[in-house]
Coordinates of C-alpha atoms in Angstrom, one line a residue:
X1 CA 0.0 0.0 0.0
X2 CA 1.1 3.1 -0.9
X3 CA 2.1 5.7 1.6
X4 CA 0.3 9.0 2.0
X5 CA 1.8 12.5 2.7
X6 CA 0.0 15.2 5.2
X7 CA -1.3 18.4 3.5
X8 CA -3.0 20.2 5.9
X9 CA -5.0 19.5 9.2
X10 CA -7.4 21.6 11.0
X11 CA -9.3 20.9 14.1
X12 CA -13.2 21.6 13.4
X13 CA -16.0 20.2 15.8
X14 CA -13.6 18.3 17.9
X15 CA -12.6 16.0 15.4
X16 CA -9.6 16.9 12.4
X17 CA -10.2 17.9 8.9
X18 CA -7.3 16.7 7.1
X19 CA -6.0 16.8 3.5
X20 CA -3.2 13.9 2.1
X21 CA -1.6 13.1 -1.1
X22 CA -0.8 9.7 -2.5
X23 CA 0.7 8.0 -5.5
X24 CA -2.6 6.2 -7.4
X25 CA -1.5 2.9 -8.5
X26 CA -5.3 3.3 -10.9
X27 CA -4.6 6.8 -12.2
X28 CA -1.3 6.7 -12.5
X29 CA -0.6 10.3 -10.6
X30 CA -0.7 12.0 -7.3
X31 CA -4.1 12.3 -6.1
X32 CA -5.3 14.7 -3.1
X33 CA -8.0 13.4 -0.7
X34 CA -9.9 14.6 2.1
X35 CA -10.6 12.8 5.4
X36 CA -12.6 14.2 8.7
X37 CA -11.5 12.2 11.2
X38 CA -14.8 13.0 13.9
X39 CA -13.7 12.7 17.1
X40 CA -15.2 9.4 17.8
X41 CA -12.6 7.6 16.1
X42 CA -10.4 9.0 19.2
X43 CA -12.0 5.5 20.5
X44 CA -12.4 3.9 17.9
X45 CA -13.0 2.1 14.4
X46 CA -16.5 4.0 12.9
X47 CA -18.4 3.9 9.8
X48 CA -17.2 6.2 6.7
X49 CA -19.5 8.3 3.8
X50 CA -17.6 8.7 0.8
X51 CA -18.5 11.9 -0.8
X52 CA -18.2 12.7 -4.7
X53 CA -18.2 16.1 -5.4
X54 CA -19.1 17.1 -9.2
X55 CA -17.4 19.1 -12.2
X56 CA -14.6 21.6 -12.0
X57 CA -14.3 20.5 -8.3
X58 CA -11.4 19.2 -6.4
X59 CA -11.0 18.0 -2.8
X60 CA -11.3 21.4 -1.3
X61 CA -14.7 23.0 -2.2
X62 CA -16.9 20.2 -0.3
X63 CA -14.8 19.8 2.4
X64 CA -14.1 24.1 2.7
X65 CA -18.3 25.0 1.8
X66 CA -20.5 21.4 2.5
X67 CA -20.4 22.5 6.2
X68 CA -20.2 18.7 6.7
X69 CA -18.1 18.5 9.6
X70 CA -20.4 19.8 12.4
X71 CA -23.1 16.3 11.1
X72 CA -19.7 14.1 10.5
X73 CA -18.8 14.3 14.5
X74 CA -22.6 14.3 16.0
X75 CA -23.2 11.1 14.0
X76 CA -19.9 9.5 14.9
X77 CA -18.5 9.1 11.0
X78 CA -15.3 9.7 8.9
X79 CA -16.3 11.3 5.6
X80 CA -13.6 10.8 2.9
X81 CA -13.7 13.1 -0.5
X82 CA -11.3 12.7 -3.3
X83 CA -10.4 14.6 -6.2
X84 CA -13.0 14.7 -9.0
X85 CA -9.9 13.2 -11.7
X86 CA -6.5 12.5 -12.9
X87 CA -4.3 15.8 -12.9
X88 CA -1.0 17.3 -14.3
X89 CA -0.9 14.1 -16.7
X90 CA -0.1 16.6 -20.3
X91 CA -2.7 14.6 -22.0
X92 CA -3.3 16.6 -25.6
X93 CA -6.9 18.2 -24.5
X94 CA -6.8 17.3 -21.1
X95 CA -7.5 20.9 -20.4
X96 CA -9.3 22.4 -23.0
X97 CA -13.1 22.0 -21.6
X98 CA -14.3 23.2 -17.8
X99 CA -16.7 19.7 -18.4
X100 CA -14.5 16.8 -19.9
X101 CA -11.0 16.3 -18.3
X102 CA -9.0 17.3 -15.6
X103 CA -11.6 17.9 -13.2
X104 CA -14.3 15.5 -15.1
X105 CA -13.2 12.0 -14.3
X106 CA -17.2 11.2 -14.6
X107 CA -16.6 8.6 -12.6
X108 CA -16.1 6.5 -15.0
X109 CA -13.0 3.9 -16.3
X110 CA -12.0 5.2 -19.6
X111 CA -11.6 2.3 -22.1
X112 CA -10.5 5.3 -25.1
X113 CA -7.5 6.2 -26.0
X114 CA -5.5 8.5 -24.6
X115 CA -7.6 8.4 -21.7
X116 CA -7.8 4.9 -20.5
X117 CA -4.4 4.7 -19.3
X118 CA -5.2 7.1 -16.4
X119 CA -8.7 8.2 -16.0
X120 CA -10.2 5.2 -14.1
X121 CA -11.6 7.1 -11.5
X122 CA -14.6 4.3 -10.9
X123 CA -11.8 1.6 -9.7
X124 CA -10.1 4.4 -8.2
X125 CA -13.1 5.4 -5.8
X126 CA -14.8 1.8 -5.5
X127 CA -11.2 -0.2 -4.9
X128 CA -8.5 1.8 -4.5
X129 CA -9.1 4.4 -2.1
X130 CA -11.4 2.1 0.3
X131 CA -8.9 -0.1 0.3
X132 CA -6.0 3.1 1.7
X133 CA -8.4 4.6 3.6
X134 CA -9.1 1.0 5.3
X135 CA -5.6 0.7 6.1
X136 CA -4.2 3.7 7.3
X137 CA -7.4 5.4 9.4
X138 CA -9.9 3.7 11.8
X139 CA -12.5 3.0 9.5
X140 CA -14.8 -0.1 9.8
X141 CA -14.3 -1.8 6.2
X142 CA -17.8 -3.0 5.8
X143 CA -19.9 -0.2 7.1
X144 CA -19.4 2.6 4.5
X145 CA -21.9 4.5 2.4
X146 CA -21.4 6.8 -0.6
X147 CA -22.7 10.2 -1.5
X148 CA -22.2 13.0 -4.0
X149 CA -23.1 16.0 -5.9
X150 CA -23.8 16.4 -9.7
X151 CA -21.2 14.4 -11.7
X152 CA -20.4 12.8 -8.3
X153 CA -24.0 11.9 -7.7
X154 CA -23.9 10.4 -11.0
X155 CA -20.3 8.5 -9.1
X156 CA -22.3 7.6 -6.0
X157 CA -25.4 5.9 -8.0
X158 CA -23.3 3.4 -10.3
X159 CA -20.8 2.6 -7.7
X160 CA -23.9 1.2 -5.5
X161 CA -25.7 -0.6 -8.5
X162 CA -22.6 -1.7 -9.6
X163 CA -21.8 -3.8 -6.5
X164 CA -24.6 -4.7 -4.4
X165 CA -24.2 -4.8 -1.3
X166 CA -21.0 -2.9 -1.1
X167 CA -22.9 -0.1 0.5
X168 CA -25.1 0.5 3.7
X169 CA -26.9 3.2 1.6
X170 CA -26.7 5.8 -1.1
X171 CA -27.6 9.6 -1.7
X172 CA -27.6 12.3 -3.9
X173 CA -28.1 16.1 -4.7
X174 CA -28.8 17.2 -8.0
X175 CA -27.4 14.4 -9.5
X176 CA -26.8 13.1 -13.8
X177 CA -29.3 10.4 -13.9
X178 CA -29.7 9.3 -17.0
X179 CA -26.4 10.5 -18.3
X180 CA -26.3 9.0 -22.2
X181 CA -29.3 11.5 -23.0
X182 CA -27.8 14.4 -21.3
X183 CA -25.3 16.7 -23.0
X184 CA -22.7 16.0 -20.2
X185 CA -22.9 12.7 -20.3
X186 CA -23.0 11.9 -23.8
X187 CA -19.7 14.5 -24.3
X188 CA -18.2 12.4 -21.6
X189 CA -19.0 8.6 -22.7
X190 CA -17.9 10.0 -26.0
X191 CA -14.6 10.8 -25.1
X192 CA -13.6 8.1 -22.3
X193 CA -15.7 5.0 -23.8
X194 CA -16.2 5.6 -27.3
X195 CA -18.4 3.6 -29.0
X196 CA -21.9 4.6 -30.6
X197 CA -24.1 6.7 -29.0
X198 CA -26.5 4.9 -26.1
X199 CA -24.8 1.6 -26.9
X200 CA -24.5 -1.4 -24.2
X201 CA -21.0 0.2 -23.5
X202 CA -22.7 3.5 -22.5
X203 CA -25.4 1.7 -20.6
X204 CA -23.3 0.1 -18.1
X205 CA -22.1 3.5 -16.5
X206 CA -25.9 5.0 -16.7
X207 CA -27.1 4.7 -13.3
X208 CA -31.0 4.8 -15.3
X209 CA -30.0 2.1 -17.2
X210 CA -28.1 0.4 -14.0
X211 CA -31.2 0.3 -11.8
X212 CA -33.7 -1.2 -13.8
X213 CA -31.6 -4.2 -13.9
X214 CA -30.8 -4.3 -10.1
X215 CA -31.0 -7.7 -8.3
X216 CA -29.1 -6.7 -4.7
X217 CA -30.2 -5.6 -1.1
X218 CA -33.2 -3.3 -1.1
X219 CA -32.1 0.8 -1.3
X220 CA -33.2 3.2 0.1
X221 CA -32.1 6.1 -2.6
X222 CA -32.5 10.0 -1.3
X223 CA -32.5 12.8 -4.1
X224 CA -32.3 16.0 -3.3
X225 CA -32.9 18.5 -6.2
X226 CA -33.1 22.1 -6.1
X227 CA -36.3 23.4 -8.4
X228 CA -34.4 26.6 -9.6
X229 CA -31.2 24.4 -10.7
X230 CA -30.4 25.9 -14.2
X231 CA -29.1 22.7 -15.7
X232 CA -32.2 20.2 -14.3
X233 CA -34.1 23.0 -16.5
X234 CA -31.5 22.4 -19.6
X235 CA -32.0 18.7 -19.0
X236 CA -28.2 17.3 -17.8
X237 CA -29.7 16.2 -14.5
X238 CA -33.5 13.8 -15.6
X239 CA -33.7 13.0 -12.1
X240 CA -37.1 11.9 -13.6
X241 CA -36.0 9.1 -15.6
X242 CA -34.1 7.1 -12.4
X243 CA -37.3 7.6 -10.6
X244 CA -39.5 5.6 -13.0
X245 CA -37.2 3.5 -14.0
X246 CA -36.8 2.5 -10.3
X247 CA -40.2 2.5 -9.9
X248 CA -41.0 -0.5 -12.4
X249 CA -37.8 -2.2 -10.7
X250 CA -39.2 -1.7 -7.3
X251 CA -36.1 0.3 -6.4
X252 CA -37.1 3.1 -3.7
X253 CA -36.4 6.3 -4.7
X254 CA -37.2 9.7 -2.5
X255 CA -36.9 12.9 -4.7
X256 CA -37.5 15.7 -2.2
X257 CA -38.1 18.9 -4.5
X258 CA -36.5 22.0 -2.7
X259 CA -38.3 25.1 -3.3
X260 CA -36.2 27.6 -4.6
X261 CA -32.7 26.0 -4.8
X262 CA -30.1 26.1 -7.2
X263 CA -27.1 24.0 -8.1
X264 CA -24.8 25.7 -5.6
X265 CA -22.8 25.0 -2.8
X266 CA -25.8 27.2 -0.5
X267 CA -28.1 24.0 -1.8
X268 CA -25.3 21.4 -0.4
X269 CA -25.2 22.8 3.0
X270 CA -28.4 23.5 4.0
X271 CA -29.4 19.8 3.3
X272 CA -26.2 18.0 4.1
X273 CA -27.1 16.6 7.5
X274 CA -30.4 15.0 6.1
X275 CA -28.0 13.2 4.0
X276 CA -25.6 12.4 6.5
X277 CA -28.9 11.2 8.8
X278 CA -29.8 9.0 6.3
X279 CA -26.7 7.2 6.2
X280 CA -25.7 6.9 9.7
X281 CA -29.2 5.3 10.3
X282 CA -27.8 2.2 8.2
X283 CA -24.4 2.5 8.8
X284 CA -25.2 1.9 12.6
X285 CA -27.9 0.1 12.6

């Protein structure tokens, strides 16, 4: 296992928000991470929340504006959040566009060339990471959930119905359902996966397509979509789609509708400790 180098550290709510690099055996780079270590673990093993934040993001903005930590160390839980992609790697157009490349991992593992050598940021988040973050802080291996904005709600969804049963539970806000009919998406599958358009290729990392196919542990999935979000009115998000396509699958889904809400960072903390709730209720139970 590789070892991990300490960035920063700051005491918040008793417990210690800290920042580390590594070398990713997956993405071939240095990756950043965050880790809030609640005080709880000062005792202790406890459960973890993976958070995946969404495009142009790195480690920093959920960690610096989610206002997770206060929720993190009254529920008793370490919440890890990694980098949104690869970085630094000098791939020709790795920079050119705010939603495909560095900072756009999607998620996803790239089977296109260039990109397949390094972004494989779905074995990164699923396999790698769990399996450092397991190692080197007290986490309990089997008692972690996943969670995530945007892009990384898209993350959170097909990590779950990818592997059932690797997760006590799952939530999102604002997330890409139904990314191979969304602009985002289909730009991204495009690029990393090739292919033709809404082929079985793109399928298996659409977490619409994902769930009407699930055969695991019953889930309880909680959405959380703001009704003044710009892009669920330019159709990148179709929460809608997941939600009847769960519904014929017998998949429960609760899309709360917030009144007023947008895509922002304001959205994320006013209804992070719902989310955090909802997975502390199955990661202890």
């Amino acid at each position: 296992m590789p070892e991990i180098t300490l960035v920063s550290q700051n005491k918040s709510f008793g417990g210690w928000q800290k920042v580390f690099t590594h070398d990713s055996v997956e993405l071939k780079c240095k990756m950043r991470f965050g880790v809030y270590l609640p005080p709880q673990t000062e005792q202790g093993p406890v459960p973890v929340i993976y958070w995946l934040s969404g495009l142009e993001c790195t480690e920093a903005n959920f960690i610096q504006k989610g206002a997770a930590q206060k929720y993190a160390a009254q529920y008793g839980v370490i919440i890890v959040a990694p980098d949104t992609s690869p970085r630094g790697l000098n791939i020709p157009g790795e920079d050119d566009d705010w939603d495909f490349g560095t900072g756009a991992g999607f998620y996803v593992d790239a089977t296109n060339e260039p990109w397949k050598n390094n972004y494989r940021m779905y074995s990164y988040v699923t396999k790698e990471l769990p399996a450092l973050i397991n190692e080197k802080f007290p986490a309990i291996p089997d008692r972690k959930s996943i969670a995530g904005h945007s892009m990384g709600g898209h993350g959170a969804f097909i990590a779950v119905l990818k592997n059932p049963g690797l997760y006590r539970s799952v939530s999102a806000m604002s997330p890409i359902c139904n990314p191979i009919n969304c602009p985002w998406g289909k730009k991204a599958f495009n690029g990393y996966l090739g292919g033709v358009e809404g082929d079985s290729k793109w399928k298996d990392w659409d977490s619409t397509e994902l769930i009407k196919k699930y055969n695991g542990p019953q889930l309880d999935i909680l959405i959380d979509q703001g009704t003044n979000d710009n892009f669920l009115t330019k159709s990148q998000l179709l929460p809608e789609n997941l939600v009847a396509a769960a519904k014929e699958s017998g998949v429960a889904v609760n899309l709360r509708l917030q009144e007023g809400y947008d895509h922002s960072y304001y959205f994320i903390s006013t209804f992070i400790e719902d989310h955090i709730k909802h997975h502390a209720k199955y990661l202890k139970a």
